[in-house]
XYZ file of C-alpha atoms in Angstrom:
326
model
C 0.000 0.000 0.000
C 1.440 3.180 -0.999
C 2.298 5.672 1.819
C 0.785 8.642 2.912
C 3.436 11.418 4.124
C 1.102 14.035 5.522
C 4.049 16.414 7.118
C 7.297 16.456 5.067
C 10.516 17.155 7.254
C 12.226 21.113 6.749
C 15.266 22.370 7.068
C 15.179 23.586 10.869
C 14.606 27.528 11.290
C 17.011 27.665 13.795
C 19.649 26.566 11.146
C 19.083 29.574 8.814
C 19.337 31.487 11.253
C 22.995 30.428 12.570
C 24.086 30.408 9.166
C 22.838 34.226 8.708
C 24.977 35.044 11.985
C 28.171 32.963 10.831
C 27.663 34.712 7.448
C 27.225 38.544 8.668
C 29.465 38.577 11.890
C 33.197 39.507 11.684
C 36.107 36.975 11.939
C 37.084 36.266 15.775
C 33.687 37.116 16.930
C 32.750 36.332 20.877
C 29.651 34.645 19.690
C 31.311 32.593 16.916
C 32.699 29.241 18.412
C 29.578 28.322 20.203
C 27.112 29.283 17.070
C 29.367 27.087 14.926
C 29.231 24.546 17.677
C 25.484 24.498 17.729
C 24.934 24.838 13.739
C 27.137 21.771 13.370
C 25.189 19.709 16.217
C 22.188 20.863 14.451
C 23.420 20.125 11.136
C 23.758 16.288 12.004
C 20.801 15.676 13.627
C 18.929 16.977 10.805
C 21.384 14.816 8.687
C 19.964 11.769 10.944
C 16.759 12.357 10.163
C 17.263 12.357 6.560
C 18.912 9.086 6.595
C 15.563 7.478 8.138
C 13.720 9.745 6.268
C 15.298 7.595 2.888
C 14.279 4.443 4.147
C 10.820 5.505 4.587
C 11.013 6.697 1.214
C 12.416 3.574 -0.212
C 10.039 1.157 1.493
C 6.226 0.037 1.266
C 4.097 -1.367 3.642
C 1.062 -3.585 3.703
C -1.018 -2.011 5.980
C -2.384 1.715 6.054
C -0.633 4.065 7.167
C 0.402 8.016 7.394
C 3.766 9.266 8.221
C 4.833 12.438 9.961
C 8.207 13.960 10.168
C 9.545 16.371 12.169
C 6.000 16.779 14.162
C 5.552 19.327 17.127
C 2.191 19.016 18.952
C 0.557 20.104 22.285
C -0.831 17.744 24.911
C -0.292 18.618 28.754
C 2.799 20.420 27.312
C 4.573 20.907 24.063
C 6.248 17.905 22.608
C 7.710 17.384 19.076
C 8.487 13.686 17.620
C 11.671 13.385 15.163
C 9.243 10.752 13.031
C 5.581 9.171 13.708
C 4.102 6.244 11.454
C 0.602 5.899 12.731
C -1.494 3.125 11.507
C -5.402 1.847 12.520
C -3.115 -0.759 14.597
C -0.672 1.385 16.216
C 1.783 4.036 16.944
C 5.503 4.406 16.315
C 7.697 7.328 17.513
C 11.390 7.472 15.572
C 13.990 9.274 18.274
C 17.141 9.926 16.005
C 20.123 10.284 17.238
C 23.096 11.367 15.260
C 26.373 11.567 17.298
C 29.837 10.804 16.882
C 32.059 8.844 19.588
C 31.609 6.255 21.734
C 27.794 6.804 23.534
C 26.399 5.002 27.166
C 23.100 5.851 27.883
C 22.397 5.716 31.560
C 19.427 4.886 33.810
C 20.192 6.758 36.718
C 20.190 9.234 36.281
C 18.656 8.947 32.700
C 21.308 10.810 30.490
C 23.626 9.730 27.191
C 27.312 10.125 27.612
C 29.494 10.620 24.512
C 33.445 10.124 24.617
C 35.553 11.241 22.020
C 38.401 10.118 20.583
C 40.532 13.139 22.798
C 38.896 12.167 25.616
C 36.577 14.627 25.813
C 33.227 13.359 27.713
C 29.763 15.212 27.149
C 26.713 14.613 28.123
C 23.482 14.576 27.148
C 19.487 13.786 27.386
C 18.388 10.423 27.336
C 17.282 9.594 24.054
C 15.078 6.544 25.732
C 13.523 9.347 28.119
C 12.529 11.285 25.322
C 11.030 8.600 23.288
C 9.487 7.480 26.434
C 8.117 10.985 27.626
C 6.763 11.396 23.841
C 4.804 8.178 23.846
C 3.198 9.434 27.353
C 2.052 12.640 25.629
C 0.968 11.451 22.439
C -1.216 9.213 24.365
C -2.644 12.342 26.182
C -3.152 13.407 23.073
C -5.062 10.861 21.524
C -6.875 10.037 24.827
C -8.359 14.125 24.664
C -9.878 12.784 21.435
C -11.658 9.591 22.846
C -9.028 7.498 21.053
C -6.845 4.655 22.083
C -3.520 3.253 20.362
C -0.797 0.979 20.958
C 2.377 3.210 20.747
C 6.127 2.101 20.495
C 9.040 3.904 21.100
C 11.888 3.683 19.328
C 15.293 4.817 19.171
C 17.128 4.883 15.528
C 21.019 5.569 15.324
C 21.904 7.437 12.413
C 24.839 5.260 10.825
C 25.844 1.406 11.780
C 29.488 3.105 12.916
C 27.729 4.552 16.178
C 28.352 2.565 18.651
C 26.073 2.872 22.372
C 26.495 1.350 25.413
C 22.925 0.108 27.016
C 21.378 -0.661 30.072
C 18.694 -3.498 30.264
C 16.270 -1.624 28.853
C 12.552 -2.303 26.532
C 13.468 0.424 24.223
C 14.460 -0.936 20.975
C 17.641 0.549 19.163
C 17.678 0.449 15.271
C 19.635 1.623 12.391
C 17.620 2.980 9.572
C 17.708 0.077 7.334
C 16.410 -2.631 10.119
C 13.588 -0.083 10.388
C 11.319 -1.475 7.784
C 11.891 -5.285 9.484
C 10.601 -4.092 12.991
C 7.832 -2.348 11.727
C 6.599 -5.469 10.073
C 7.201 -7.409 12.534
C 4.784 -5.490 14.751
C 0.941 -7.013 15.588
C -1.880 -6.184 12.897
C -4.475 -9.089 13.498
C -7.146 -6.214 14.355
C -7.224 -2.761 13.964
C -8.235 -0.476 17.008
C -9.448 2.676 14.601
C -11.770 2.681 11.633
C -11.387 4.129 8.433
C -13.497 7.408 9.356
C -11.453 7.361 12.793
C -7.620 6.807 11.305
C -8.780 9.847 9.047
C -9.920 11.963 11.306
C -7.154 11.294 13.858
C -4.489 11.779 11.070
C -6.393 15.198 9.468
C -5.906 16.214 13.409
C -2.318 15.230 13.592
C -1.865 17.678 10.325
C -4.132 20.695 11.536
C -2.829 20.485 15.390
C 0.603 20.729 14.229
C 2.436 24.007 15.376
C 6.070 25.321 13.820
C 8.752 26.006 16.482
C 9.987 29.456 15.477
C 13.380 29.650 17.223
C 13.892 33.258 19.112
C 16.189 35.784 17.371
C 19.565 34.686 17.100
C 21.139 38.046 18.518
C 18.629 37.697 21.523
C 19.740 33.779 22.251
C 23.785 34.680 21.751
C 23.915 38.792 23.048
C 24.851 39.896 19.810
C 24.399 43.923 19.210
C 23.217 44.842 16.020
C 26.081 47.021 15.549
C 28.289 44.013 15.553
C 26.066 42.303 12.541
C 27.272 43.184 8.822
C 24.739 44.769 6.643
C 24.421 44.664 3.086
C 23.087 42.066 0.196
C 25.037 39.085 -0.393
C 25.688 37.561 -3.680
C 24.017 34.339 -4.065
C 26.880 33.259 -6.812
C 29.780 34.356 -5.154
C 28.592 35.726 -1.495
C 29.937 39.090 -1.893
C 28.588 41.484 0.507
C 27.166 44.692 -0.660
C 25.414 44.032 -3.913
C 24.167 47.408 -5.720
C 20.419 47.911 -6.212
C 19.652 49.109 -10.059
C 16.021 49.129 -11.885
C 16.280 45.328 -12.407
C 17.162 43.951 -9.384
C 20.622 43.618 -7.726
C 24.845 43.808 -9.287
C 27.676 42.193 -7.493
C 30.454 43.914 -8.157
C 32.361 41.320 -7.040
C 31.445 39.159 -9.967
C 29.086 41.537 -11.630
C 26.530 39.075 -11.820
C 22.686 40.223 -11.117
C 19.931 39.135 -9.688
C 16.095 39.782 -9.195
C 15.579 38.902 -5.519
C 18.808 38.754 -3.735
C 16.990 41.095 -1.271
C 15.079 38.313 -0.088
C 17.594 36.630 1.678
C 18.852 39.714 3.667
C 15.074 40.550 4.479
C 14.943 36.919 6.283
C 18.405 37.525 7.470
C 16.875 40.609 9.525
C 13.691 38.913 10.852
C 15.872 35.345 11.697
C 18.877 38.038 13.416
C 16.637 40.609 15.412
C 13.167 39.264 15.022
C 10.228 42.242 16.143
C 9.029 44.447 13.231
C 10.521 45.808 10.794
C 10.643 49.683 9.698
C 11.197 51.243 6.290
C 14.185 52.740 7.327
C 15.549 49.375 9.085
C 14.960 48.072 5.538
C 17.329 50.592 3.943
C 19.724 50.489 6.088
C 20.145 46.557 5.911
C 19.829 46.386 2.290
C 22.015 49.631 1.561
C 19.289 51.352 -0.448
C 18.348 55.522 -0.198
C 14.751 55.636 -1.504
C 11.415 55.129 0.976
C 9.514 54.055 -2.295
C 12.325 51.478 -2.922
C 12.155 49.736 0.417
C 8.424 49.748 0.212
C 8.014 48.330 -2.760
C 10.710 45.162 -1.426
C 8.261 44.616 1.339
C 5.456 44.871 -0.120
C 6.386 42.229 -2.578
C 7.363 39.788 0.179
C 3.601 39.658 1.376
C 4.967 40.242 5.147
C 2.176 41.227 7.521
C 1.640 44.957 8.125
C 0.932 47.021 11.133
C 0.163 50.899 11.139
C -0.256 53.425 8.030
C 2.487 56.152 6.515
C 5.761 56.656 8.725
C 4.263 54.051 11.771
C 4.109 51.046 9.303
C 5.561 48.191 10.339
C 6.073 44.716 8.737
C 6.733 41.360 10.474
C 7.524 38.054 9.116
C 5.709 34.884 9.842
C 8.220 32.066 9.482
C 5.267 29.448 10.323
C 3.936 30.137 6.630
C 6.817 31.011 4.891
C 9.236 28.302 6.081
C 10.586 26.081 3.059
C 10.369 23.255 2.407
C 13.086 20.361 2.242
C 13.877 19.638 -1.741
């Protein structure tokens, strides 16, 4: 039976964002070895997930089913699940986990411990307490809509090289391509939701999902604006400070154009500094003199407006115009 993939996994917010502050800070930066640290982290984990993501996309299964990446929902808190495949039978929640050295996940206190190859030792959350935790409040969740499921947790390590130290524990560990075998493996003599139920539940899943907007990067790492470059970067050869003309936008690095290089630098603002944005915090980011001119850019990105004449303001709302994963 052909799958259904009713949310399709995006590159995390978060990791445009770091990338706009790696791109517009100056070398040596405070700020810089801890954003790099944390765009790398986030880089693999997203990484991870893809590599599941593949399987998924390279498998079928006989029974019905819907699949959800990268799902964020609200039950007695917020809770957001790398991967769910939901069928009328059951539940699965996908944990990845994409980490390099040599990992030991703990039970008390519940906590993964990675060792390099320097010796280095870090630590970090239990990946089985966050499957577990998420199979608790997905059940809330269902339960608030009078429905019941069987729901599996399971952890999935990225690439067969990671190696993990366990304690006896009930929480399977997989690698992506022993995925399909567990699943299938898994009990569907009868079904515990009917056709009109899976639908509904799975239309819920959809409509009750809610996009993590990450808070502005300068906020999270006490960066001053001051200290953030300005200017339109090149999408050929990343030169800062491309000139605007009648058509668009001239690097005169490489002196090639383009129609909507602005765009970039507007979601560089919002993603940096977050709050509204001004006409004249529009010139001065893009490097443009005329009012009309930074209108007109603003106007064409369909961001939401506040106010009339000199008090307008525009804000962007990344929960609509995220992009997609090609």
């Amino acid at each position: 039976m052909e799958e259904l993939i009713s949310k399709k996994r995006k590159e995390p917010l978060l990791l445009e964002g770091l990338d706009a502050a790696i791109k517009r800070l100056p070398i040596g930066h405070k700020s810089l070895p801890s954003i790099e640290s944390k765009l790398a982290s986030l880089k693999a984990g997203f990484g991870g997930e893809q590599q599941l993501d593949k399987v998924f996309e390279n498998y079928t299964f006989p029974m019905k089913h819907c699949l959800f990446h990268d799902i964020s929902l609200t039950s007695s808190t917020h809770f957001q699940m790398d991967t769910l495949f939901i069928t009328p039978f059951y539940a699965v929640i996908f944990e990845v986990k994409n980490i390099t050295g040599d990992l030991k996940v703990t039970e008390n206190p519940p906590q993964l411990i990675r060792k390099l190859d320097t010796g280095q030792v870090n630590g970090f959350k239990s990946p089985i307490a966050q499957v577990q935790n998420n199979c608790e409040l997905l059940r809330d969740w269902l339960y608030s809509r009078n429905t019941s499921l069987p729901i599996y947790g399971v952890v999935v390590l990225a690439y067969a090289k990671q190696r993990v130290e366990l304690f006896d524990t009930n929480v399977p560990f997989l690698y992506p391509n022993t995925v399909p075998t567990y699943i299938r493996q898994l009990p569907t003599e009868s079904p515990k939701l009917d056709d009109e139920t899976f639908k509904k539940i799975t239309n819920d899943l959809c409509n009750s999902h809610r996009e993590f907007t990450p808070p502005p990067i300068c906020m999270t790492y006490q960066i001053k604006r001051n200290e953030i470059r300005t200017g339109v970067t090149c999408p050929f050869c990343s030169f800062f400070g491309m000139k605007k003309y009648m058509k668009g936008w001239r690097c005169e690095g490489c002196n090639s154009t383009s129609p909507d290089a602005h765009k970039q630098a507007v979601r560089d603002w919002f993603l940096l500094f977050g709050g509204k944005m001004m006409n004249k915090d529009c010139r001065k980011f893009l490097h443009i003199e005329k009012q009309q001119t930074a209108n007109r850019i603003m106007k064409s990105m369909e961001l939401y407006t506040e106010g009339a004449n000199r008090n307008r303001t525009y804000r962007m709302d990344f929960k609509t115009k995220h992009r997609e994963r090609t």
